[in-house]
Amino acid sequence: MAGVIVALDFADAEGALRLVSQLGESCRFYKVGSELFTAAGPAIVEALRNDGCHVFLDLKLHDIPNTVARTVRRIDEMGVRITTVHASGGRAMMEAAVEAAGVSCGVFAVTVLTSLDDSALAEVGGHNAGTVSEAVLRLAALSSSCGVRGVVCSGLEVSVLRSRFGPTLELLVPGIRLAGDDAGDQSRVVTPAVAVSAGADYIVVGRSVTAAADPVAAMQMVLEQISSSPS
Ligand code: C5P
């Protein structure tokens, strides 16, 4: 069954750890992003690990290979299970990240942010324009040849990536919304059931749980949806 990772997009450790204790055994894998890591630092990673949780440290690194490699080494030392780099940082950068990560820390490459649509991608002129799906495929092929464990993509791209790369590339999907939720700043959103039945290995759920009136009930809904989806 696909893994569910809840994105702890909070301004401080107190808010984040309150949600972790509310969700209890229903979620044991959390994403710490740049906001929480900036506010709370490595201590939040340690607190989550001490609580028995796995940590995905989502810093989406994009720098020169030496700097990225040194940063990934520190991330690995913290006992992080998944971390991210931008595929558009290029081959040397991704290879350096993979080499720096230990066996227990998987490097995932971000293809195209799930907040970007075709026109937003064209506007930044990124990846020689092309559509989002073309850019995702090209960047996933590059990432795969650099030895990353997986890629971050939207639920709309999962089936094409799964058929192109088979089980060799793990697929981690943010931009998840329960039916009726607001998409917010995301463009390419799908429900948990759609992402998992298309072949996602992990789904990352943020505001659908963290901003829900009842986060525990929202988490249960996510788990029910994915347990009844073919994967
Ligand atoms: O609240 P929401 O479910 O939109 O949160 C999605 C989370 O996944 C955010 O923490 C965001 O930074 C992250 N993410 C994303 N798109 C990517 C990579 C990560 O939305 N391509």
Short mmCIF file of C-alpha atoms and ligand atoms in Angstrom, two decimals:
data_model
loop_
_atom_site.label_atom_id
_atom_site.label_comp_id
_atom_site.label_asym_id
_atom_site.label_seq_id
_atom_site.Cartn_x
_atom_site.Cartn_y
_atom_site.Cartn_z
CA MET A 1 0.00 0.00 0.00
CA ALA A 2 1.18 3.54 -0.72
CA GLY A 3 2.65 5.51 2.17
CA VAL A 4 0.95 8.65 3.41
CA ILE A 5 3.20 11.53 4.43
CA VAL A 6 1.64 14.53 6.16
CA ALA A 7 3.28 17.90 5.38
CA LEU A 8 3.96 19.78 8.61
CA ASP A 9 3.72 23.25 7.09
CA PHE A 10 3.66 25.04 10.45
CA ALA A 11 5.40 28.18 11.73
CA ASP A 12 6.76 26.50 14.84
CA ALA A 13 7.52 23.17 16.46
CA GLU A 14 4.65 23.46 18.96
CA GLY A 15 1.96 23.57 16.26
CA ALA A 16 3.62 20.76 14.32
CA LEU A 17 4.04 18.45 17.32
CA ARG A 18 0.46 19.12 18.45
CA LEU A 19 -0.79 17.75 15.12
CA VAL A 20 1.59 14.77 15.34
CA SER A 21 0.21 13.86 18.74
CA GLN A 22 -3.39 14.36 17.54
CA LEU A 23 -2.84 12.02 14.58
CA GLY A 24 -1.04 9.42 16.73
CA GLU A 25 -0.64 6.02 15.08
CA SER A 26 -2.64 7.06 12.01
CA CYS A 27 0.44 8.84 10.64
CA ARG A 28 4.06 7.91 11.26
CA PHE A 29 5.72 9.72 8.33
CA TYR A 30 6.02 13.51 8.27
CA LYS A 31 7.37 16.07 5.86
CA VAL A 32 9.34 18.98 7.29
CA GLY A 33 9.57 21.78 4.76
CA SER A 34 11.58 24.97 4.58
CA GLU A 35 9.21 26.99 6.80
CA LEU A 36 9.29 24.63 9.78
CA PHE A 37 12.98 23.80 9.31
CA THR A 38 13.86 27.49 9.25
CA ALA A 39 11.87 28.05 12.43
CA ALA A 40 12.75 24.92 14.38
CA GLY A 41 15.96 23.53 12.82
CA PRO A 42 17.35 20.00 13.27
CA ALA A 43 15.62 19.79 16.67
CA ILE A 44 12.26 19.19 14.98
CA VAL A 45 13.72 16.29 13.00
CA GLU A 46 15.10 14.84 16.23
CA ALA A 47 11.79 15.30 18.05
CA LEU A 48 9.89 13.48 15.30
CA ARG A 49 12.42 10.65 15.23
CA ASN A 50 12.32 10.32 19.01
CA ASP A 51 8.57 9.96 18.67
CA GLY A 52 9.15 7.00 16.31
CA CYS A 53 8.27 8.86 13.10
CA HIS A 54 10.03 8.81 9.74
CA VAL A 55 11.05 12.21 8.38
CA PHE A 56 11.01 13.57 4.85
CA LEU A 57 13.09 16.78 4.87
CA ASP A 58 11.81 18.72 1.87
CA LEU A 59 14.34 21.50 1.26
CA LYS A 60 14.27 21.17 -2.56
CA LEU A 61 17.97 21.86 -2.87
CA HIS A 62 19.15 23.67 -6.00
CA ASP A 63 22.78 24.82 -5.78
CA ILE A 64 26.23 23.89 -7.03
CA PRO A 65 27.11 20.18 -6.67
CA ASN A 66 29.62 20.69 -3.83
CA THR A 67 27.17 22.69 -1.70
CA VAL A 68 24.33 20.25 -2.33
CA ALA A 69 26.52 17.22 -1.53
CA ARG A 70 27.69 18.77 1.75
CA THR A 71 24.10 19.63 2.72
CA VAL A 72 22.81 16.15 1.88
CA ARG A 73 25.55 14.65 4.07
CA ARG A 74 24.27 16.70 7.04
CA ILE A 75 20.69 15.70 6.23
CA ASP A 76 21.65 12.03 6.15
CA GLU A 77 23.41 12.37 9.53
CA MET A 78 20.12 13.61 11.00
CA GLY A 79 18.47 10.27 10.20
CA VAL A 80 16.18 11.68 7.52
CA ARG A 81 14.54 9.04 5.26
CA ILE A 82 13.71 11.15 2.19
CA THR A 83 15.07 14.45 0.95
CA THR A 84 14.63 16.48 -2.23
CA VAL A 85 16.67 18.29 -4.85
CA HIS A 86 15.43 20.10 -7.96
CA ALA A 87 16.02 18.02 -11.11
CA SER A 88 16.63 21.28 -12.96
CA GLY A 89 19.84 21.63 -10.88
CA GLY A 90 21.31 19.22 -13.44
CA ARG A 91 23.16 15.94 -13.69
CA ALA A 92 26.32 16.79 -11.70
CA MET A 93 24.25 18.19 -8.85
CA MET A 94 21.91 15.18 -8.67
CA GLU A 95 24.77 12.68 -8.91
CA ALA A 96 26.60 14.50 -6.10
CA ALA A 97 23.45 14.39 -3.96
CA VAL A 98 22.96 10.66 -4.55
CA GLU A 99 26.59 9.94 -3.72
CA ALA A 100 26.39 12.00 -0.52
CA ALA A 101 23.21 10.32 0.75
CA GLY A 102 23.63 7.23 2.89
CA VAL A 103 21.76 4.03 2.16
CA SER A 104 18.85 4.95 4.42
CA CYS A 105 18.26 8.43 2.97
CA GLY A 106 16.58 8.47 -0.44
CA VAL A 107 17.12 11.40 -2.77
CA PHE A 108 13.99 12.36 -4.70
CA ALA A 109 14.13 14.84 -7.57
CA VAL A 110 11.44 17.49 -7.95
CA THR A 111 10.39 17.52 -11.61
CA VAL A 112 7.95 20.43 -12.02
CA LEU A 113 6.31 21.98 -8.95
CA THR A 114 2.67 20.96 -8.62
CA SER A 115 1.79 24.66 -8.33
CA LEU A 116 2.91 25.30 -11.95
CA ASP A 117 0.67 24.83 -14.98
CA ASP A 118 1.66 25.04 -18.68
CA SER A 119 1.47 28.84 -18.82
CA ALA A 120 3.37 29.38 -15.56
CA LEU A 121 6.10 27.04 -16.82
CA ALA A 122 6.27 28.86 -20.16
CA GLU A 123 6.54 32.18 -18.36
CA VAL A 124 9.69 31.17 -16.51
CA GLY A 125 11.00 29.77 -19.81
CA GLY A 126 12.01 26.78 -17.76
CA HIS A 127 13.07 23.53 -19.36
CA ASN A 128 12.81 25.13 -22.81
CA ALA A 129 9.12 25.59 -22.22
CA GLY A 130 7.19 22.64 -23.66
CA THR A 131 4.19 21.45 -21.71
CA VAL A 132 4.38 20.47 -18.07
CA SER A 133 4.01 16.78 -19.01
CA GLU A 134 6.89 16.98 -21.50
CA ALA A 135 9.10 18.71 -18.93
CA VAL A 136 8.18 16.17 -16.24
CA LEU A 137 9.09 13.24 -18.53
CA ARG A 138 12.39 14.79 -19.61
CA LEU A 139 13.40 15.68 -16.05
CA ALA A 140 12.34 12.27 -14.72
CA ALA A 141 14.49 10.53 -17.36
CA LEU A 142 17.47 12.70 -16.41
CA SER A 143 16.87 12.11 -12.69
CA SER A 144 16.59 8.37 -13.20
CA SER A 145 19.90 8.26 -15.06
CA CYS A 146 21.51 10.09 -12.11
CA GLY A 147 20.52 7.28 -9.74
CA VAL A 148 17.91 9.07 -7.61
CA ARG A 149 15.53 6.86 -5.66
CA GLY A 150 12.49 8.59 -7.02
CA VAL A 151 10.84 11.72 -8.34
CA VAL A 152 8.25 14.15 -7.05
CA CYS A 153 5.44 14.64 -9.56
CA SER A 154 1.75 15.48 -9.62
CA GLY A 155 -0.94 12.81 -9.61
CA LEU A 156 -1.69 13.67 -13.23
CA GLU A 157 1.73 12.37 -14.31
CA VAL A 158 1.91 9.19 -12.24
CA SER A 159 0.57 6.70 -14.78
CA VAL A 160 2.78 7.89 -17.64
CA LEU A 161 5.88 7.83 -15.39
CA ARG A 162 4.96 4.42 -14.00
CA SER A 163 4.58 2.92 -17.47
CA ARG A 164 7.80 4.56 -18.70
CA PHE A 165 10.04 3.69 -15.71
CA GLY A 166 8.29 0.70 -14.10
CA PRO A 167 9.23 0.05 -10.48
CA THR A 168 12.77 1.50 -10.86
CA LEU A 169 11.67 5.00 -9.92
CA GLU A 170 9.58 5.66 -6.80
CA LEU A 171 6.83 8.23 -7.31
CA LEU A 172 6.01 10.73 -4.57
CA VAL A 173 2.93 12.83 -5.15
CA PRO A 174 2.01 16.13 -3.45
CA GLY A 175 -0.91 18.29 -4.56
CA ILE A 176 -3.45 15.93 -2.95
CA ARG A 177 -6.96 17.14 -2.18
CA LEU A 178 -9.98 15.44 -0.68
CA ALA A 179 -13.14 15.98 -2.74
CA GLY A 180 -14.56 19.43 -1.99
CA ASP A 181 -11.28 20.90 -0.65
CA ASP A 182 -9.91 24.20 -1.93
CA ALA A 183 -6.95 23.75 -4.33
CA GLY A 184 -5.28 26.85 -2.84
CA ASP A 185 -2.07 27.69 -4.71
CA GLN A 186 -1.83 24.23 -6.30
CA SER A 187 -2.63 23.69 -9.98
CA ARG A 188 -2.24 19.97 -10.63
CA VAL A 189 -4.24 18.36 -7.83
CA VAL A 190 -5.83 14.89 -7.52
CA THR A 191 -7.55 12.92 -4.76
CA PRO A 192 -5.67 10.28 -2.71
CA ALA A 193 -7.57 7.50 -4.51
CA VAL A 194 -6.63 8.78 -7.98
CA ALA A 195 -2.93 9.14 -7.10
CA VAL A 196 -2.70 5.71 -5.53
CA SER A 197 -4.64 3.84 -8.18
CA ALA A 198 -2.40 5.46 -10.82
CA GLY A 199 0.64 3.98 -9.01
CA ALA A 200 1.98 6.52 -6.48
CA ASP A 201 4.38 5.04 -3.90
CA TYR A 202 3.86 7.96 -1.50
CA ILE A 203 1.29 10.72 -1.30
CA VAL A 204 2.03 13.96 0.53
CA VAL A 205 -1.01 15.52 2.15
CA GLY A 206 -0.80 19.01 3.58
CA ARG A 207 -3.68 21.39 4.07
CA SER A 208 -6.37 18.76 3.43
CA VAL A 209 -5.40 17.38 6.84
CA THR A 210 -3.58 20.23 8.61
CA ALA A 211 -6.20 22.89 7.82
CA ALA A 212 -9.22 20.60 8.25
CA ALA A 213 -11.71 21.43 10.98
CA ASP A 214 -11.12 17.86 12.20
CA PRO A 215 -7.61 16.70 11.13
CA VAL A 216 -8.11 13.23 12.63
CA ALA A 217 -11.28 12.65 10.59
CA ALA A 218 -9.58 14.03 7.44
CA MET A 219 -6.65 11.65 7.94
CA GLN A 220 -9.06 8.73 8.35
CA MET A 221 -10.72 9.72 5.10
CA VAL A 222 -7.35 9.72 3.30
CA LEU A 223 -6.51 6.27 4.70
CA GLU A 224 -9.93 4.87 3.79
CA GLN A 225 -9.63 6.19 0.24
CA ILE A 226 -6.25 4.64 -0.37
CA SER A 227 -7.05 1.31 1.25
CA SER A 228 -9.99 0.84 -1.09
CA SER A 229 -8.01 1.85 -4.22
CA PRO A 230 -6.29 -0.70 -6.43
CA SER A 231 -2.51 -0.05 -6.42
O1 C5P B 1 -1.07 21.88 1.55
P1 C5P B 1 -0.65 21.06 0.36
O2 C5P B 1 -1.25 19.66 0.37
O3 C5P B 1 -0.83 21.77 -0.95
O4 C5P B 1 0.93 20.85 0.60
C1 C5P B 1 1.74 20.21 -0.33
C2 C5P B 1 3.11 20.11 0.24
O5 C5P B 1 3.93 19.44 -0.73
C3 C5P B 1 3.76 21.46 0.51
O6 C5P B 1 4.54 21.30 1.70
C4 C5P B 1 4.65 21.69 -0.69
O7 C5P B 1 5.83 22.38 -0.36
C5 C5P B 1 5.00 20.27 -1.13
N1 C5P B 1 5.33 20.09 -2.56
C6 C5P B 1 4.47 20.45 -3.59
N2 C5P B 1 4.85 20.29 -4.90
C7 C5P B 1 6.03 19.75 -5.20
C8 C5P B 1 6.90 19.36 -4.17
C9 C5P B 1 6.50 19.52 -2.84
O8 C5P B 1 3.37 20.91 -3.32
N3 C5P B 1 6.37 19.54 -6.47
#
